[in-house]
Amino acid sequence: MNKNYIMKNFIFAIIALFISISAFAQPGSKKFKELKIPFISERVNLSSEEAEKFWPIYNAYDNATSKLKHEEIRGIHREIKKNLNAIDDEKAKELLDRLNKAENILHDENVKLINKLSKIISPKKIILLKMAEEDFKKRLFDRYIKKKCDSKKNKE
């Protein structure tokens, strides 16, 4: 094998390790974030130079959007489910406005991410990133469903 190839992969592995360690150190980090880094890294095939610039940008985006998704949007959904029968049109409009605002912020964050990443990686790699994110979510969902099904089978 080529020495440059081996060295490049070694450097990339070290960067991924440091990023993984920093993810563990952050309060509130979840198991899926720990799995997401190598999954995306493999799919997008970042060079060590790209990875060094990519991960701080992506992690900032992921933290901002995760907080919005898990706190604001889930909070709105919980409020709707909890009070569904008691919600009048005025309250429903307020909830829809809040939900729409949160989803617009998510969209804006996505546009900002693409603009920042386009300065350091190719458009094709950005598409690979988007595909990797979707594949990762699908795998998590599939695991969740399998775990639920296995749990039901064990109870029977």
mmCIF file of C-alpha atoms in Angstrom:
data_model
loop_
_atom_site.group_PDB
_atom_site.id
_atom_site.type_symbol
_atom_site.label_atom_id
_atom_site.label_comp_id
_atom_site.label_asym_id
_atom_site.label_seq_id
_atom_site.Cartn_x
_atom_site.Cartn_y
_atom_site.Cartn_z
ATOM 1 C CA MET A 1 0.000 0.000 0.000
ATOM 2 C CA ASN A 2 0.999 3.565 -0.578
ATOM 3 C CA LYS A 3 2.596 5.239 2.495
ATOM 4 C CA ASN A 4 0.672 8.467 1.852
ATOM 5 C CA TYR A 5 -2.607 6.531 1.813
ATOM 6 C CA ILE A 6 -1.781 4.800 5.093
ATOM 7 C CA MET A 7 -0.680 8.073 6.706
ATOM 8 C CA LYS A 8 -3.800 9.871 5.463
ATOM 9 C CA ASN A 9 -6.058 7.168 6.919
ATOM 10 C CA PHE A 10 -4.103 7.196 10.179
ATOM 11 C CA ILE A 11 -4.471 10.978 10.515
ATOM 12 C CA PHE A 12 -8.152 10.750 9.668
ATOM 13 C CA ALA A 13 -8.654 8.044 12.318
ATOM 14 C CA ILE A 14 -6.942 10.233 14.929
ATOM 15 C CA ILE A 15 -9.145 13.210 14.017
ATOM 16 C CA ALA A 16 -12.257 11.024 14.217
ATOM 17 C CA LEU A 17 -11.099 9.736 17.603
ATOM 18 C CA PHE A 18 -10.648 13.271 18.982
ATOM 19 C CA ILE A 19 -14.031 14.284 17.646
ATOM 20 C CA SER A 20 -15.607 11.193 19.217
ATOM 21 C CA ILE A 21 -13.962 11.949 22.556
ATOM 22 C CA SER A 22 -15.216 15.535 22.456
ATOM 23 C CA ALA A 23 -18.720 14.228 21.712
ATOM 24 C CA PHE A 24 -18.524 12.045 24.838
ATOM 25 C CA ALA A 25 -17.407 14.999 26.919
ATOM 26 C CA GLN A 26 -20.307 17.222 25.907
ATOM 27 C CA PRO A 27 -23.222 17.145 28.293
ATOM 28 C CA GLY A 28 -26.369 15.593 26.897
ATOM 29 C CA SER A 29 -24.627 13.797 24.040
ATOM 30 C CA LYS A 30 -26.374 10.617 23.022
ATOM 31 C CA LYS A 31 -25.240 7.238 21.812
ATOM 32 C CA PHE A 32 -26.444 7.876 18.284
ATOM 33 C CA LYS A 33 -24.150 10.903 17.948
ATOM 34 C CA GLU A 34 -21.234 8.670 18.845
ATOM 35 C CA LEU A 35 -22.207 6.316 16.040
ATOM 36 C CA LYS A 36 -22.975 9.069 13.551
ATOM 37 C CA ILE A 37 -19.405 10.360 13.166
ATOM 38 C CA PRO A 38 -17.841 7.190 11.732
ATOM 39 C CA PHE A 39 -20.958 6.512 9.659
ATOM 40 C CA ILE A 40 -20.832 9.927 7.986
ATOM 41 C CA SER A 41 -17.043 9.854 7.716
ATOM 42 C CA GLU A 42 -17.158 6.581 5.829
ATOM 43 C CA ARG A 43 -19.975 7.658 3.516
ATOM 44 C CA VAL A 44 -18.640 11.117 2.650
ATOM 45 C CA ASN A 45 -15.004 9.992 2.373
ATOM 46 C CA LEU A 46 -13.468 13.208 3.703
ATOM 47 C CA SER A 47 -9.753 13.835 3.387
ATOM 48 C CA SER A 48 -7.960 14.650 6.645
ATOM 49 C CA GLU A 49 -7.828 18.339 5.664
ATOM 50 C CA GLU A 50 -11.538 18.356 4.832
ATOM 51 C CA ALA A 51 -12.415 16.518 8.050
ATOM 52 C CA GLU A 52 -10.489 19.024 10.140
ATOM 53 C CA LYS A 53 -12.642 21.852 8.762
ATOM 54 C CA PHE A 54 -15.857 19.876 8.270
ATOM 55 C CA TRP A 55 -16.486 18.503 11.771
ATOM 56 C CA PRO A 56 -16.519 21.768 13.743
ATOM 57 C CA ILE A 57 -19.008 23.239 11.248
ATOM 58 C CA TYR A 58 -21.145 20.113 11.148
ATOM 59 C CA ASN A 59 -21.107 19.633 14.931
ATOM 60 C CA ALA A 60 -22.226 23.246 15.500
ATOM 61 C CA TYR A 61 -25.057 22.708 12.997
ATOM 62 C CA ASP A 62 -26.006 19.374 14.548
ATOM 63 C CA ASN A 63 -26.060 20.809 18.073
ATOM 64 C CA ALA A 64 -28.206 23.787 17.034
ATOM 65 C CA THR A 65 -30.689 21.721 15.045
ATOM 66 C CA SER A 66 -30.844 18.897 17.597
ATOM 67 C CA LYS A 67 -31.733 21.360 20.321
ATOM 68 C CA LEU A 68 -34.438 22.869 18.124
ATOM 69 C CA LYS A 69 -35.841 19.474 17.119
ATOM 70 C CA HIS A 70 -35.736 17.920 20.563
ATOM 71 C CA GLU A 71 -36.816 20.868 22.639
ATOM 72 C CA GLU A 72 -38.975 23.187 20.552
ATOM 73 C CA ILE A 73 -40.592 20.919 17.969
ATOM 74 C CA ARG A 74 -41.076 17.947 20.295
ATOM 75 C CA GLY A 75 -42.449 20.324 22.922
ATOM 76 C CA ILE A 76 -45.036 21.602 20.452
ATOM 77 C CA HIS A 77 -45.964 18.046 19.465
ATOM 78 C CA ARG A 78 -46.327 17.038 23.125
ATOM 79 C CA GLU A 79 -48.523 20.062 23.789
ATOM 80 C CA ILE A 80 -50.722 19.177 20.826
ATOM 81 C CA LYS A 81 -51.083 15.519 21.871
ATOM 82 C CA LYS A 82 -51.711 16.403 25.498
ATOM 83 C CA ASN A 83 -54.451 18.941 24.723
ATOM 84 C CA LEU A 84 -55.748 17.760 21.367
ATOM 85 C CA ASN A 85 -59.421 17.659 22.313
ATOM 86 C CA ALA A 86 -59.285 20.972 24.190
ATOM 87 C CA ILE A 87 -57.475 22.998 21.512
ATOM 88 C CA ASP A 88 -59.583 25.713 19.938
ATOM 89 C CA ASP A 89 -58.807 27.374 16.607
ATOM 90 C CA GLU A 90 -56.945 30.258 18.228
ATOM 91 C CA LYS A 91 -54.617 27.908 20.149
ATOM 92 C CA ALA A 92 -54.232 25.671 17.089
ATOM 93 C CA LYS A 93 -53.170 28.686 15.023
ATOM 94 C CA GLU A 94 -50.627 29.680 17.685
ATOM 95 C CA LEU A 95 -49.200 26.139 17.759
ATOM 96 C CA LEU A 96 -49.031 25.997 13.968
ATOM 97 C CA ASP A 97 -47.262 29.366 13.889
ATOM 98 C CA ARG A 98 -44.702 28.160 16.451
ATOM 99 C CA LEU A 99 -44.194 24.906 14.552
ATOM 100 C CA ASN A 100 -43.826 26.746 11.246
ATOM 101 C CA LYS A 101 -41.304 29.161 12.777
ATOM 102 C CA ALA A 102 -39.222 26.276 14.175
ATOM 103 C CA GLU A 103 -39.277 24.432 10.849
ATOM 104 C CA ASN A 104 -38.219 27.617 9.039
ATOM 105 C CA ILE A 105 -35.280 27.975 11.416
ATOM 106 C CA LEU A 106 -34.305 24.361 10.664
ATOM 107 C CA HIS A 107 -34.441 25.144 6.960
ATOM 108 C CA ASP A 108 -32.326 28.284 7.439
ATOM 109 C CA GLU A 109 -29.740 26.297 9.429
ATOM 110 C CA ASN A 110 -29.585 23.737 6.626
ATOM 111 C CA VAL A 111 -29.001 26.462 4.027
ATOM 112 C CA LYS A 112 -26.239 27.977 6.212
ATOM 113 C CA LEU A 113 -24.625 24.559 6.572
ATOM 114 C CA ILE A 114 -24.587 23.983 2.828
ATOM 115 C CA ASN A 115 -23.129 27.446 2.221
ATOM 116 C CA LYS A 116 -20.353 26.894 4.775
ATOM 117 C CA LEU A 117 -19.571 23.366 3.609
ATOM 118 C CA SER A 118 -19.481 24.373 -0.048
ATOM 119 C CA LYS A 119 -16.324 26.353 0.779
ATOM 120 C CA ILE A 120 -14.498 23.250 2.031
ATOM 121 C CA ILE A 121 -15.972 20.193 0.280
ATOM 122 C CA SER A 122 -17.384 19.473 -3.151
ATOM 123 C CA PRO A 123 -21.102 19.628 -3.957
ATOM 124 C CA LYS A 124 -21.034 15.866 -4.497
ATOM 125 C CA LYS A 125 -19.724 15.336 -0.963
ATOM 126 C CA ILE A 126 -22.485 17.575 0.381
ATOM 127 C CA ILE A 127 -25.019 15.371 -1.401
ATOM 128 C CA LEU A 128 -23.276 12.295 0.025
ATOM 129 C CA LEU A 129 -23.596 13.906 3.465
ATOM 130 C CA LYS A 130 -27.331 14.459 3.007
ATOM 131 C CA MET A 131 -27.771 10.865 1.848
ATOM 132 C CA ALA A 132 -25.668 9.588 4.775
ATOM 133 C CA GLU A 133 -27.804 11.545 7.247
ATOM 134 C CA GLU A 134 -30.985 10.026 5.813
ATOM 135 C CA ASP A 135 -29.498 6.524 5.767
ATOM 136 C CA PHE A 136 -28.362 6.948 9.364
ATOM 137 C CA LYS A 137 -31.841 8.039 10.487
ATOM 138 C CA LYS A 138 -33.384 5.105 8.627
ATOM 139 C CA ARG A 139 -31.004 2.630 10.254
ATOM 140 C CA LEU A 140 -31.755 4.064 13.690
ATOM 141 C CA PHE A 141 -35.473 3.790 13.037
ATOM 142 C CA ASP A 142 -35.108 0.229 11.719
ATOM 143 C CA ARG A 143 -33.116 -0.734 14.841
ATOM 144 C CA TYR A 144 -35.760 0.844 17.036
ATOM 145 C CA ILE A 145 -38.538 -1.093 15.297
ATOM 146 C CA LYS A 146 -36.560 -4.345 15.462
ATOM 147 C CA LYS A 147 -35.900 -3.801 19.157
ATOM 148 C CA LYS A 148 -39.608 -3.165 19.771
ATOM 149 C CA CYS A 149 -40.580 -6.291 17.823
ATOM 150 C CA ASP A 150 -37.973 -8.411 19.640
ATOM 151 C CA SER A 151 -39.193 -7.037 22.958
ATOM 152 C CA LYS A 152 -42.801 -7.980 22.119
ATOM 153 C CA LYS A 153 -41.733 -11.482 21.042
ATOM 154 C CA ASN A 154 -39.830 -11.995 24.304
ATOM 155 C CA LYS A 155 -42.889 -10.960 26.324
ATOM 156 C CA GLU A 156 -45.152 -13.465 24.551
#
